[in-house]
Amino acid sequence: MIVRILGEGQFRIGDAAAAELNRLDTELEAAVNHNDEAAFATALDGLLAQVRAQGSPLPPDTLEESDLILPHQDSSMDEVRKLLTDEGLIPG
Amino acid sequence: MGVMKRVSLVFKAKANKALDKMEDPRETLDYSYQRQLELLTKVRRGVADVATSRKRVELQMNQLQQQANKLEDQARKALGMGREDLARAALERKASAQAQLNDLQVQYAQLQAEEEKLTVASQRLQSKVDAFRTRKETIKATYTAAEAQTRINEAFSGISEEMGDVGMAIQRAEDKTAQMQARAGAIDELMASGALDDAVGGSRRDDIQSELDMMSASSDVERELSRLKGEITATAPKQLEGGANGNSQATTQSQAQDQGGPYAPPPAQAQPAGIPVSDLPAAEPQDGEGS
């Protein structure tokens, strides 16, 4: 599947790595729900590291949609909440 | 549903909403292409803005560094003069300048990172816009409006996600730049108002420097005085001897000039003055020295 890290680009990820991504994603979601900034940062860092390590970058001239999109490296929890509700974080 | 999936759905929803507005799918291609070009211009301007902001911070960092160096220099001089109190005051100010400098260094690194990210984003967007343009021409040439729909949607969604990403990157960079500019502006204002002069220098002469200057000026005077005194005692006899020798030589020369030169007095006056003529040059040793 194709995963985008906002601000970094798209990566193609194998199924095995995707399973680990889903586990970390569940932690990320729990952290957002519990308003736990520290757990949020840890989970996000883990997710990004996993994608960078396991994924192969897509060539820049592809026009494929991503299956999953990850927040920016140093996103705050607040930014991610806005991203989820689309409160004007994505321009245009 | 996880965060990653939800974010991707938000992006998809955005693309679909834009697609739904178009009556003729092929219209979408041209419209989207225009938007892409606009965004490219915008992201390039963003890179330039961040660079400008970064250079301004760099300038302030240089000023603060110079100030820190100057204060350390002052502290060293003050210690050399046995003024530990002054040295301490200078070092305290240096610490304050250094703290601001460290702070600016962090901001500088952030701006630099932001500039790099935007540059990469603009290159990536350029590649995708080029790919989109090629795809757009193919679709227009090959397919009827109805047939083109699926292919247009694919191309549009792919680039729309990238545009959303780049748009956010620009926004983030703008926010960082605005913060930085506010901060740099505040430091500039403080410098201009003189409030930071003691710590950061500026137009007003700072008190540590003036005290050091005063001390060093008075010690300079003392040093000059003793040097002159030393010169006088060490070289006075030699100078007298040298002066005597010079005078006697000069006397001979001016005597010769007075007698044979153009300045020889007319004969009428030469007679009465004739007798003391030989004594005249000797009575005017200054003339002899001058020639």
XYZ file of C-alpha atoms in Angstrom, chain A residues 1-70:
70
model
C 0.000 0.000 0.000
C 0.992 3.652 -0.366
C 1.607 5.793 2.696
C 2.205 9.533 2.653
C 4.041 11.352 5.404
C 2.892 14.947 5.190
C 5.791 17.189 4.297
C 7.967 14.247 3.232
C 6.313 12.416 0.384
C 4.918 8.987 -0.443
C 6.252 5.510 0.358
C 5.257 2.031 -0.796
C 4.917 -0.367 2.116
C 4.694 -4.158 2.196
C 1.890 -5.960 4.031
C 4.118 -7.146 6.893
C 5.214 -3.603 7.707
C 1.623 -2.416 7.359
C 0.549 -4.634 10.262
C 3.079 -2.964 12.554
C 1.892 0.416 11.285
C -1.666 -0.402 12.263
C -0.577 -1.381 15.757
C 1.274 1.939 16.209
C -1.649 3.791 14.678
C -3.969 2.341 17.304
C -1.623 3.691 19.986
C -1.604 7.062 18.287
C -5.363 7.187 18.230
C -5.592 6.166 21.880
C -3.125 8.915 22.781
C -5.242 11.488 20.947
C -8.395 10.231 22.646
C -6.781 10.336 26.093
C -5.172 13.681 25.439
C -1.784 12.177 26.226
C 0.779 14.383 24.489
C 3.798 12.273 25.496
C 2.290 8.997 24.279
C 1.166 10.811 21.154
C 4.699 11.995 20.355
C 6.146 8.526 20.958
C 3.554 6.815 18.774
C 3.932 9.364 15.978
C 7.727 9.096 16.013
C 7.426 5.302 15.926
C 5.028 5.427 12.988
C 7.185 7.771 10.953
C 10.335 5.787 11.701
C 8.588 2.583 10.648
C 7.446 4.065 7.331
C 10.848 5.552 6.566
C 12.651 2.321 7.440
C 10.293 -0.150 5.745
C 8.937 1.912 2.883
C 10.495 2.694 -0.464
C 9.931 6.255 -1.652
C 7.667 6.669 -4.662
C 9.143 8.540 -7.624
C 8.098 12.192 -7.467
C 6.234 12.140 -10.786
C 3.655 9.511 -9.828
C 0.049 10.648 -9.492
C -1.173 7.917 -7.171
C -3.415 8.464 -4.226
C -2.206 7.309 -0.831
C -4.043 4.683 1.195
C -2.844 6.156 4.451
C -1.642 9.617 5.369
C 0.554 10.404 8.351
